[in-house]
XYZ file of C-alpha atoms in Angstrom:
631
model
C -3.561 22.706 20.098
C -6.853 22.813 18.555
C -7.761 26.518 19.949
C -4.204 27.683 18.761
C -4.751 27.123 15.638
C -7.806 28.411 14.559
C -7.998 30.146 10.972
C -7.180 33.801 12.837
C -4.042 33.105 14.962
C -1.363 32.459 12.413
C 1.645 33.395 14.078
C 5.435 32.118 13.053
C 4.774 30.327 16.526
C 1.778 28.440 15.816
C 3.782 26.908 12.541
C 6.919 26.093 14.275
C 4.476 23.990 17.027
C 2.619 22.599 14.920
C 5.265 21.028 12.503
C 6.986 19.476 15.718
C 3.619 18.090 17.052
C 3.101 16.367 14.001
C 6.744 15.112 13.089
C 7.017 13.690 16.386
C 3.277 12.214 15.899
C 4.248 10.858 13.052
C 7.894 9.436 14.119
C 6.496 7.660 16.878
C 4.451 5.901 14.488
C 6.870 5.344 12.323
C 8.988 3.758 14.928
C 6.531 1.125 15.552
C 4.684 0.618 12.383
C 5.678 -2.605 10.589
C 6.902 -1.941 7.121
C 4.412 -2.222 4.540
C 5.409 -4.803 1.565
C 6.061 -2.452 -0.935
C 8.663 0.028 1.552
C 10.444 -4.239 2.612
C 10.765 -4.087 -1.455
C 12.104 -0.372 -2.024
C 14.556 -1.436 1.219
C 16.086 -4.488 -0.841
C 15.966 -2.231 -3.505
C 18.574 0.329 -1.530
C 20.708 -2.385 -1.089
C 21.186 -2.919 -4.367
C 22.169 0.376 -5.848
C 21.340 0.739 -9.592
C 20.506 3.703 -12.152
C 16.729 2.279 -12.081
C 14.725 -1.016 -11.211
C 11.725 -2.444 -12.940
C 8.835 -1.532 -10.679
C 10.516 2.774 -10.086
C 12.714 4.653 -11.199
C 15.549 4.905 -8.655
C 15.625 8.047 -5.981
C 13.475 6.331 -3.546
C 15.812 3.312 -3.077
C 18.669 6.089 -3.212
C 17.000 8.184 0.178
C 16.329 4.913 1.808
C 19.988 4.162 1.173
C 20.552 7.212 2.803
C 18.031 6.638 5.672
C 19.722 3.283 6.123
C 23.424 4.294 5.644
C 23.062 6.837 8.897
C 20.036 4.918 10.288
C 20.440 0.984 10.530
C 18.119 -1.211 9.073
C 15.229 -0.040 10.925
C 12.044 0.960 10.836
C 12.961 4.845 11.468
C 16.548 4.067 9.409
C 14.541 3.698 6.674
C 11.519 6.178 6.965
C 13.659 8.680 8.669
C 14.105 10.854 5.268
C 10.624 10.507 4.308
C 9.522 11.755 7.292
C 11.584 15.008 6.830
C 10.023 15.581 3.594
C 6.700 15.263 5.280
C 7.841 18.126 7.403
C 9.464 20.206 4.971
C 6.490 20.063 2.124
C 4.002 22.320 3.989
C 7.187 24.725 4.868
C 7.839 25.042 0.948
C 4.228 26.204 0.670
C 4.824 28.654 3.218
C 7.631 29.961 1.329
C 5.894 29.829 -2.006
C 2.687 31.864 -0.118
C 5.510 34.287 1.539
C 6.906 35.487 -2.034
C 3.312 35.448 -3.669
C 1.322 37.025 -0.543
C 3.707 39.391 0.836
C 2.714 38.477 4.473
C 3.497 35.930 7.317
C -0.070 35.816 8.293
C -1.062 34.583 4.987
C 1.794 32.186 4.524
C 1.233 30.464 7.658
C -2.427 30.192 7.202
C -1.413 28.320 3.816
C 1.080 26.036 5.420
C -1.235 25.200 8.810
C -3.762 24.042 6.477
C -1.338 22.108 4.524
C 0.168 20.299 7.548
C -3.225 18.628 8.769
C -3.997 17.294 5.535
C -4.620 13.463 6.218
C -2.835 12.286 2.769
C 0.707 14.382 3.841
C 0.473 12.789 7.413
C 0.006 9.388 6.328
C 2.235 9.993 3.166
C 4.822 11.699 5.557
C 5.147 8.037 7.626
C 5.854 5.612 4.887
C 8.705 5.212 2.878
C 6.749 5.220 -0.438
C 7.949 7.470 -3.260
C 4.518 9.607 -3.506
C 5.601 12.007 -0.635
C 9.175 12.929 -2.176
C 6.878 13.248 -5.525
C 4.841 15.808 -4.249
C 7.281 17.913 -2.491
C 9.484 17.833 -6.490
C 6.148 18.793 -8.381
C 5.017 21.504 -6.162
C 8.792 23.132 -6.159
C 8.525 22.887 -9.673
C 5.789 25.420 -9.545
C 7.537 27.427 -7.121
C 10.542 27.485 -9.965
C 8.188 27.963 -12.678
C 6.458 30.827 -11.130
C 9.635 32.370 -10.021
C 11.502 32.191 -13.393
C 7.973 33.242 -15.597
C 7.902 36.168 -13.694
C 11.699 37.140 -13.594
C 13.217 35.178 -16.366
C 16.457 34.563 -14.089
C 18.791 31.702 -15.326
C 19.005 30.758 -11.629
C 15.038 29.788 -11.187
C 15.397 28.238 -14.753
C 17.984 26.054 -13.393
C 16.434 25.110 -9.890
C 13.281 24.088 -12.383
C 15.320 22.108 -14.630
C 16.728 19.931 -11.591
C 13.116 20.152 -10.130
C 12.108 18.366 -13.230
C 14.977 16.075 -13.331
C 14.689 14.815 -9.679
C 10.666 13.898 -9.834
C 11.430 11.921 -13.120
C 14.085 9.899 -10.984
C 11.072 9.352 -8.292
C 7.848 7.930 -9.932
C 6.660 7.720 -13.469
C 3.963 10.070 -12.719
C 6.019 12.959 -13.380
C 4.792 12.492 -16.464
C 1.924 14.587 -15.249
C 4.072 17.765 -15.377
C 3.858 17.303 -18.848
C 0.416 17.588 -18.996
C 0.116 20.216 -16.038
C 2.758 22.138 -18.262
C 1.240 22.173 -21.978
C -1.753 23.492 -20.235
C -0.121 26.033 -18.638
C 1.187 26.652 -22.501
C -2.211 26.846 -24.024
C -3.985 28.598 -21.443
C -1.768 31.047 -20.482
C -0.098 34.328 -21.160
C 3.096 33.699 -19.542
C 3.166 30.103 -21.022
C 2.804 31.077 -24.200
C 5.731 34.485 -23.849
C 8.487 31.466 -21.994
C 8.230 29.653 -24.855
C 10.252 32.628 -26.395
C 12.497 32.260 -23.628
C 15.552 30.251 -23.658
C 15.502 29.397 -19.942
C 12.878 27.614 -20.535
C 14.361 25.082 -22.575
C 17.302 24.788 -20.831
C 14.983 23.778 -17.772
C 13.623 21.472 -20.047
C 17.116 19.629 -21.550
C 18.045 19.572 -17.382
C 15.218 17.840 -16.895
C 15.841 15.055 -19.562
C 19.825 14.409 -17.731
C 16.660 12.806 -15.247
C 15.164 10.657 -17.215
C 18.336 9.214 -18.828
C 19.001 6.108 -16.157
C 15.278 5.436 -16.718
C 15.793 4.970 -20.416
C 18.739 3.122 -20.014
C 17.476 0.708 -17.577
C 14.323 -0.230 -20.044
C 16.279 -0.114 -23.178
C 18.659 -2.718 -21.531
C 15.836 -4.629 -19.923
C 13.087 -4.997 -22.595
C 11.476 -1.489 -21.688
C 9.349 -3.888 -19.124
C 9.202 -1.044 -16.675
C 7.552 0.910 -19.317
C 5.519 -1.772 -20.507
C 4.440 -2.414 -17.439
C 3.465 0.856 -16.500
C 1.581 1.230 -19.271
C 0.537 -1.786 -20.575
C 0.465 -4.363 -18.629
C -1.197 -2.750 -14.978
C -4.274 -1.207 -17.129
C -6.930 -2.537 -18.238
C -7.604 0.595 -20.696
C -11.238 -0.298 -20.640
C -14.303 2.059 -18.626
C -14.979 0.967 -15.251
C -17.638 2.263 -13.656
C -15.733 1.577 -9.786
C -14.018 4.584 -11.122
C -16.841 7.196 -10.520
C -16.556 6.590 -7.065
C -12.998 8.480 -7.385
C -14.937 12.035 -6.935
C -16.007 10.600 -3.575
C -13.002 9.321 -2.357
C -11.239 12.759 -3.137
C -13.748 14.771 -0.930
C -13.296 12.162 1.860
C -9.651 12.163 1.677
C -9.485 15.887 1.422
C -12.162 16.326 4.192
C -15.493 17.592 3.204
C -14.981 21.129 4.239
C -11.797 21.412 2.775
C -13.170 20.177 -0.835
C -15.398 22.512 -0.840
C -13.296 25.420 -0.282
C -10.922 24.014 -2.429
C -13.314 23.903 -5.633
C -13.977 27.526 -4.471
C -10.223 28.042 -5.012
C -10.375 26.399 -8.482
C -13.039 28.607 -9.638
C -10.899 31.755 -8.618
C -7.698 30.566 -10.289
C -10.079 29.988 -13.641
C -11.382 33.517 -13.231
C -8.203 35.169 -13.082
C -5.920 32.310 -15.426
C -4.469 34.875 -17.120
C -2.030 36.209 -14.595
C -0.060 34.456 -11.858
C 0.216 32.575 -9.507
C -3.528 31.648 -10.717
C -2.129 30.086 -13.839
C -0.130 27.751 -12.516
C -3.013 26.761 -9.770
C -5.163 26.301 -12.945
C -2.675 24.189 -14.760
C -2.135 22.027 -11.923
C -5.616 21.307 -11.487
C -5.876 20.225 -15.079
C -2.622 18.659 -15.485
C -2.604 16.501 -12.161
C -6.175 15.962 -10.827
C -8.479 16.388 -13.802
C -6.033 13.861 -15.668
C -6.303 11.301 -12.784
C -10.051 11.979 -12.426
C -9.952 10.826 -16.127
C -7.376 8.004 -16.231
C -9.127 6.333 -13.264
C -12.062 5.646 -15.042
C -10.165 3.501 -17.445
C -6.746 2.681 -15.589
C -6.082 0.086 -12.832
C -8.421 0.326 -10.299
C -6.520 -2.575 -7.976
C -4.092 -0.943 -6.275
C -4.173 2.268 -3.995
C -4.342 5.592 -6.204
C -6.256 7.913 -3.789
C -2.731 10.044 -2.940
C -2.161 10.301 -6.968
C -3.558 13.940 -7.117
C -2.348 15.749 -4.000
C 0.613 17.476 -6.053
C -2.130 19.086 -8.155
C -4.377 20.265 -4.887
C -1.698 22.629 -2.987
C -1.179 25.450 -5.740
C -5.061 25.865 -4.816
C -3.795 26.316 -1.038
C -2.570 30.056 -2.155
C -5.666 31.591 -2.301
C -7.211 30.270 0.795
C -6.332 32.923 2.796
C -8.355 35.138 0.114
C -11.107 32.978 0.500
C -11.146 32.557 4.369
C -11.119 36.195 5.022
C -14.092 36.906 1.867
C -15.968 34.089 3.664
C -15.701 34.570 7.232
C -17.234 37.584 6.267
C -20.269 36.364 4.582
C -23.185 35.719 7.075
C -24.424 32.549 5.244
C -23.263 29.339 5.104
C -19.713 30.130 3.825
C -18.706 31.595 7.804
C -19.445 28.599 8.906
C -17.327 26.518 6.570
C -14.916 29.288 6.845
C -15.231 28.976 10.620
C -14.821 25.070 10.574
C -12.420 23.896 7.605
C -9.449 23.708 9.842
C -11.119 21.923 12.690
C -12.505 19.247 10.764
C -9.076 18.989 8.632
C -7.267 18.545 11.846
C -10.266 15.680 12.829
C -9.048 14.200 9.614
C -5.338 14.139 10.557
C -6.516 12.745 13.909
C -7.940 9.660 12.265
C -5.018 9.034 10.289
C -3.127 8.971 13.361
C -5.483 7.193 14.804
C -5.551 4.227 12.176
C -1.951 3.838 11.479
C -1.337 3.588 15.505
C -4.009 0.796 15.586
C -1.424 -0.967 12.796
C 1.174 -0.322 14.513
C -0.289 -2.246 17.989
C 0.903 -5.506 18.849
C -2.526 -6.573 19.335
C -4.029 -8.252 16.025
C -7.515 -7.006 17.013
C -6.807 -3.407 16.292
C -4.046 -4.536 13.384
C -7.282 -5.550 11.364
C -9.547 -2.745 12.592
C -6.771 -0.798 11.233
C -6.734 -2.931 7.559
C -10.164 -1.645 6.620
C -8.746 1.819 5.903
C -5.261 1.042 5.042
C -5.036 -2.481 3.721
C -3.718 -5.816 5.165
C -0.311 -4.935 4.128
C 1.239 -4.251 7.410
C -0.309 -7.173 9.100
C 1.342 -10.874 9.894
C 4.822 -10.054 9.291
C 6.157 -9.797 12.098
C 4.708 -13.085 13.664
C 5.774 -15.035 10.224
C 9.805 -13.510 10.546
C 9.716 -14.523 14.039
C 8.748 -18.357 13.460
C 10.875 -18.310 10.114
C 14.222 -17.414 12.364
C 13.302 -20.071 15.166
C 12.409 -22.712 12.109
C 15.756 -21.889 10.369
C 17.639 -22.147 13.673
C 17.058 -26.317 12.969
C 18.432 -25.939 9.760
C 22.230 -26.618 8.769
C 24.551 -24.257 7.030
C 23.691 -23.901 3.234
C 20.091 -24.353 3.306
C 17.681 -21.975 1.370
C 14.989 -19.844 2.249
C 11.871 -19.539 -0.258
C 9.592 -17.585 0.025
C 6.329 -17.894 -2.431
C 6.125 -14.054 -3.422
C 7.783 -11.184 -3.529
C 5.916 -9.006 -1.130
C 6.992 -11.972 1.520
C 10.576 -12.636 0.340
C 11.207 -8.526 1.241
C 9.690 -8.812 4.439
C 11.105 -11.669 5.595
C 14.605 -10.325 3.934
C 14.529 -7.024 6.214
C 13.493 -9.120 8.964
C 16.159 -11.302 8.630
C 18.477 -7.686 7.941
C 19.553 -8.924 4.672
C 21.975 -11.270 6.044
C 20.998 -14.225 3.610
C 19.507 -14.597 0.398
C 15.827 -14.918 0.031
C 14.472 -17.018 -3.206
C 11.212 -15.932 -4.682
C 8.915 -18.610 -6.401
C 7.165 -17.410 -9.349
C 3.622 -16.317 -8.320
C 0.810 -13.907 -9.868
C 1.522 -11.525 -7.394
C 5.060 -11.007 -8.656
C 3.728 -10.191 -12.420
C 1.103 -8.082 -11.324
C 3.266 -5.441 -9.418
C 5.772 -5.521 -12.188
C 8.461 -7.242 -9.630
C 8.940 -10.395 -11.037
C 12.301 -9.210 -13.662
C 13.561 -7.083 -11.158
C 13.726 -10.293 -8.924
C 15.560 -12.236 -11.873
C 17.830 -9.169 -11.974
C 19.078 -9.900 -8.500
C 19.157 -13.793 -9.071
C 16.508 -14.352 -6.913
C 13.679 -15.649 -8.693
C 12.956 -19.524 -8.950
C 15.187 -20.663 -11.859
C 17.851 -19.228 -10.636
C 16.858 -20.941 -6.681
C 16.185 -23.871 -9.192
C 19.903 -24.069 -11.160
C 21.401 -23.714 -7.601
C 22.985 -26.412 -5.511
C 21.137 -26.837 -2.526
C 20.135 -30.013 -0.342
C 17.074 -28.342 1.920
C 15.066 -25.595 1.961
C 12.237 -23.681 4.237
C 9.660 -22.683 2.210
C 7.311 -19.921 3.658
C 3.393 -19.459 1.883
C 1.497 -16.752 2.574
C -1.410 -18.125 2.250
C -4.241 -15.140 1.623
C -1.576 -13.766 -0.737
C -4.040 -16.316 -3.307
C -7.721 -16.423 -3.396
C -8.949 -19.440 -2.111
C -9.970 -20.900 -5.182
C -6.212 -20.892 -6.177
C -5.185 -23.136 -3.312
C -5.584 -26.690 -4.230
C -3.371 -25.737 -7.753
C -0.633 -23.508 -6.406
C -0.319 -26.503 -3.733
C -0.298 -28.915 -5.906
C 2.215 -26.989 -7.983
C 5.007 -27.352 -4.972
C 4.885 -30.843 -5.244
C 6.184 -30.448 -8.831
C 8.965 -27.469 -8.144
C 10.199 -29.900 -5.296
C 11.548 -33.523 -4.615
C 10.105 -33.836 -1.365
C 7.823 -31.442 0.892
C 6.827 -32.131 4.404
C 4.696 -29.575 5.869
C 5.827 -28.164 9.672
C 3.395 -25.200 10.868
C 0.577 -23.065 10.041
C 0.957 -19.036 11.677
C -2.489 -18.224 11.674
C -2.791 -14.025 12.736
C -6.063 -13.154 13.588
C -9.311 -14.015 12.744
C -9.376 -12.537 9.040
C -7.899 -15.585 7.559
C -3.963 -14.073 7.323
C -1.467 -17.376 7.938
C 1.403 -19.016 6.887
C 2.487 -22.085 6.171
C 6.045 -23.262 6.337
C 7.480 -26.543 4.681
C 10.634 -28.362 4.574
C 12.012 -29.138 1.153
C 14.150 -30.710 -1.232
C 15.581 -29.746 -4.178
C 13.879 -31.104 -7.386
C 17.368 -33.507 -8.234
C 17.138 -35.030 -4.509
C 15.718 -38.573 -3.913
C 11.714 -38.837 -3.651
C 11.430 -40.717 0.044
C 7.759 -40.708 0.252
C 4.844 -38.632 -2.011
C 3.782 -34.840 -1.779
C 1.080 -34.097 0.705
C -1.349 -31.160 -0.252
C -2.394 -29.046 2.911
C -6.239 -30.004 3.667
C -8.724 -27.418 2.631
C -12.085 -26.700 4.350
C -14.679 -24.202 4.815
C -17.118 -23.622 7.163
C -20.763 -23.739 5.706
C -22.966 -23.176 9.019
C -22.715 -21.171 10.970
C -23.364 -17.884 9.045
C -20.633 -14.576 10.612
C -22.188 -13.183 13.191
C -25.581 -15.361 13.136
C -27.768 -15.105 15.988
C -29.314 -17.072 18.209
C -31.770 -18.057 21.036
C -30.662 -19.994 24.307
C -32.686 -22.573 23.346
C -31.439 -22.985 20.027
C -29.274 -25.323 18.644
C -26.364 -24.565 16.990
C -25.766 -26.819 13.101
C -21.837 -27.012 12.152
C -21.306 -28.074 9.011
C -19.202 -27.818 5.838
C -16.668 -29.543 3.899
C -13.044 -30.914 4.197
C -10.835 -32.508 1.540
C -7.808 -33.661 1.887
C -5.794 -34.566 -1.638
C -4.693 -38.538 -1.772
C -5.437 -39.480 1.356
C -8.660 -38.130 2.609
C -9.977 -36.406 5.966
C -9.314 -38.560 8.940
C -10.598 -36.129 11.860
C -12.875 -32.598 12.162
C -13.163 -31.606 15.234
C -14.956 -28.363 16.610
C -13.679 -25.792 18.288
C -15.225 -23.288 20.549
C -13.963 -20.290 21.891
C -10.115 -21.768 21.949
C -11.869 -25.530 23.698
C -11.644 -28.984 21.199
C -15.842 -29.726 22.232
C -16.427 -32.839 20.038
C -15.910 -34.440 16.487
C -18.222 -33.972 13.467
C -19.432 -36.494 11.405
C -17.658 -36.557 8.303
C -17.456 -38.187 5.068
C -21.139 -36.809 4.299
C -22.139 -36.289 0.615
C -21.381 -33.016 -0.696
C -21.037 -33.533 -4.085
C -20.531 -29.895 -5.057
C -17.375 -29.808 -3.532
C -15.926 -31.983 -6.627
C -17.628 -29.740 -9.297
C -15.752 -26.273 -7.068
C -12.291 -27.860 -7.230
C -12.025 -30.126 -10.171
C -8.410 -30.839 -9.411
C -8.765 -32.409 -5.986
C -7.742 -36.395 -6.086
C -9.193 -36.354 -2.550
C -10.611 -40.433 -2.587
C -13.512 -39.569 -0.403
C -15.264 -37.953 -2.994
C -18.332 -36.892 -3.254
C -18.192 -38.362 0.692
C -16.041 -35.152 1.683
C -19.117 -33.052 3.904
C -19.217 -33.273 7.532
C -22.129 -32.096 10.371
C -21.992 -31.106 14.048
C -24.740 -29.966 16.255
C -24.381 -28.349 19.430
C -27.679 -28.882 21.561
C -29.756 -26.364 22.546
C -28.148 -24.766 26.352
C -25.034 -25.738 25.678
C -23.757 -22.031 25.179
C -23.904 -19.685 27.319
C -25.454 -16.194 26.575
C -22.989 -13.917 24.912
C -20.518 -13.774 22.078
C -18.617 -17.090 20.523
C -15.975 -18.310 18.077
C -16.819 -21.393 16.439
C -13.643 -23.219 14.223
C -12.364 -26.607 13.214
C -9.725 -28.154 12.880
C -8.891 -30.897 10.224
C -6.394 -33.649 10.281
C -5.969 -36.208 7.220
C -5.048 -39.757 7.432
C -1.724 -39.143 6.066
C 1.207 -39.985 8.663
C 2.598 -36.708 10.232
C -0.020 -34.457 8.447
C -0.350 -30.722 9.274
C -3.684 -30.022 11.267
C -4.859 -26.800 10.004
C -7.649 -24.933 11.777
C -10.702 -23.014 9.926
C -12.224 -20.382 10.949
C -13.292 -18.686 13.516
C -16.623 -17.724 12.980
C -18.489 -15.407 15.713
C -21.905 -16.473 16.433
C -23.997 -14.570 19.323
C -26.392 -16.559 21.533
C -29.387 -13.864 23.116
């Protein structure tokens, strides 16, 4: 496929191959890929139709609707439009190229390169609203460019409901604004449509758009809006933000970057005529704005797809620049010669990545979670012991679940066929979730003002940083009358698990008092330490256990129970690290193991414990593993 598609065979064939190759890549992933949180969240949002929601405006849970309405609740029901889009963005190019260019070559050169760029094939799997985003903004140019050239009611219109629809997706539409007034200021045929009526009927169709989104927050304490805004940003410089610039080139692919910037300078030498004006306006308006933004806006969450809508105008003049440069005997043949290749290599590793997520085997899951996140990972192993848990449990209980990136995966798991409580948790406030889950009467008062008599309550554990344990623990004991711990799913060996607990409503009789899962951590060994045969190997660290104390450690290598560790060793740090612990061992709470020297064999191992309190019936909970290599 590679040979076929080099920069000088761009036949009508070559397109037509290559968009199959990839949609089929790319459904076969999708097929098998577990749903990220945030697509289990847009699903529950599709099942509850509304004008907007609190965390998006509404036409992503409206095409997953769709998806799901001819699809099932599955993976592919509810990616299945998303992945069309994928297909169809690089055609709209085409057709863009086709009217500007005048030629097929040309146009499929533009929409080749367009289809092997790594952000629209991992975009074009995931059921995320960046994807339909893109494809709205860059027909929006299309419209723009048609109707400032022919001043047609028609492409006036088409960019009116252009407009309209990408306000309904995300709330960075907004960057049309900015995209637009430079287009205004910078060039001719901004500054003669302004003269033009069409234009501002484009512009009052565009506001029918943003109607259900003003609704929604005036009716809901504009927290949407606030949270948007406000609440996700720090609005303060941070310097992690300069690394943006290199995250760009490597998302883009080196080559490609470099081209592109080559396309940027073009469209700035030539801004006052089209199409260049509109390339130039989208650089400023979408990617020069996020370059800018990012170095005071939230840096937590995922942001490297934010300027793709602003890169493809640029793809118009590449096949300009590839034909100027393959001519050049310097450098520029060869990345002339080369930009497709290593775009393609690019679009490989995608592939690559989100098939390793999509394994069953955890190994490559979290191989996988260095490039994409853990967001994918554990699910399916928790919704599998939460149905066999709740098949003890009689008609009426509850299921809880302790955020709300858990509650929607365990909801589509469960395909929606009960209701799925939500306790409050940072998590929830921090992706703007939490009143869109006391919109659907989900969150914990309302599970609270409920009658109920049990209750499976499901903790994702890494969803807190460890430090946060012992309290948000201690915490349940409060929400709940009773709480008796039944299993840890531990998935992997990157510390994802969940616990699961049986409880009782906060009105139900107390029979006996609140066990706090025991915490410990594994001092010695160091990851990946080495060693000689002859060495020995220390094991030591510390265990609490709140009100009633560590009764057992026990190490663990390679899967085998080997011994039990000393315990109740002073460490009286542990105290000073987590003030709140009434563990009565304290500062007693250390323990030590030493394997002799010979004892393992030459090779890798996994070293773990496992810890048991004294309390009757107590959860044993296993820490670790931690690889050690013996030389």
């Amino acid at each position: 496929m590679m040979s076929a598609l080099h920069p000088d065979i761009v036949s009508n064939r070559a397109v037509v191959m290559a968009t199959l190759t990839l949609l089929v890549t790319r459904v076969l992933i999708a097929a098998w890929l577990p749903l990220f949180g945030d697509e289990a969240f847009y699903w529950q949002e599709s099942r509850a139709l509304a004008l907007s929601y609190s965390d998006l405006p509404p036409l992503t849970a409206w095409l997953i609707a769709l998806g799901t309405a001819l699809g099932g609740d599955t993976l592919l029901g509810v990616r299945w439009p998303f992945l069309l889009i994928g297909a169809v963005l690089p055609l709209v190019l085409r057709h863009w190229a086709m009217w500007r260019l005048g030629n097929d070559a040309d146009a499929n050169r533009v929409a080749v390169y367009a289809m092997f760029l790594p952000l629209i094939n991992m975009g074009g799997v995931l059921a995320l609203p960046d994807l339909p985003l893109t494809l709205l903004m860059v027909q929006a140019f299309v419209c723009l460019d048609r109707a400032a050239d022919s001043n047609r009611r028609r492409d006036w219109i088409l960019l009116g409901v252009c407009l309209g629809a990408a306000l309904l997706t995300h709330w960075r539409a907004a960057a049309l604004c900015t995209a637009g007034l430079a287009w205004v200021i910078l060039s001719p045929r901004g500054r003669r449509c302004l003269r033009s009526p069409g234009l501002w009927l484009a512009l009052a169709l565009a506001l029918i758009g943003l109607l259900p989104v003003l609704w929604f927050n005036a009716t809901h304490d504009w927290s949407a809006l606030r949270f948007q805004v406000l609440e996700r940003n720090p609005w303060e410089f941070q310097p992690s933000g300069l690394w943006i610039a290199v995250e760009q080139i490597a998302v883009l692919t080196p080559l490609l970057a470099i081209i592109l910037l080559a396309a940027l300078r073009r469209a700035r030498k030539h801004a006052d005529r089209g199409p260049f004006d509109l390339m130039l306006s989208a650089a400023i308006g979408v990617v020069a704005l996020y370059l800018l933004l990012g170095l005071f806006a939230d840096n937590e969450r995922t942001r490297i797809h934010w300027p793709l809508p602003g890169y493809l105008p640029l793809f118009l003049v590449l096949p300009l620049l590839l034909r100027e440069w393959q001519a050049d005997p310097g450098w520029r043949r060869w990345v002339a010669r080369w930009t497709l290749s290593s775009t393609a290599l690019g679009a490989l590793a995608v592939f690559c990545v989100m098939a390793a997520a999509s394994s069953t085997r955890v190994s490559y899951q979290q191989a996988a979670a260095r490039f994409l996140g853990a967001g994918f990972i554990g699910w399916p192993q928790a919704a599998a012991v939460t149905q066999r848990l709740l098949k003890e449990y009689p008609a009426g209980s509850v299921l809880i679940a302790d955020n709300f990136l858990l509650g929607a995966e365990l909801d589509f798991a469960l395909g929606g066929r009960r209701t799925v409580y939500v306790l409050d948790h940072p998590r929830n406030i921090k992706h703007g979730r939490q009143a869109q889950i006391e919109i659907w009467q989900r969150a914990e008062r309302q599970l609270l003002a409920r009658k109920w008599r049990r209750g499976l309550l499901v903790i994702e554990v890494h969803a807190r940083a460890p430090g946060e344990w012992l309290a948000a623990w201690q915490s349940i004991c409060h929400r709940f009358a009773t709480v008796r711990w039944l299993h840890e799913e531990r998935i992997g060996d990157n510390g994802t698990s969940f616990l699961y607990a049986d409880v009782t409503p906060q009105d139900a009789a107390r029979t006996d008092a609140c066990q706090v899962p025991v915490i410990a951590h594994l001092d010695f060994p160091k990851p990946d330490q080495m060693l000689g045969v002859g060495d020995a190997l220390l094991i030591s660290g510390w265990a609490i256990a709140d009100s009633a104390g560590v009764a057992e450690v026990s190490v663990w290598v390679d899967d085998v129970r080997i011994a039990l560790a000393d315990i109740h060793l002073l460490a009286p740090h542990v105290q000073a690290q987590w003030s709140h612990s009434n563990d009565p061992d304290h500062p007693n709470v250390g323990f030590r193991y030493t394997i002799e020297p010979g004892s393992l064999a030459p090779g890798r191992h996994l070293i773990e414990i496992a810890v048991r309190s004294r309390s009757a019936n107590a959860l044993v909970r296993h820490f670790g593993p931690v690889q050690v290599r013996v030389e």
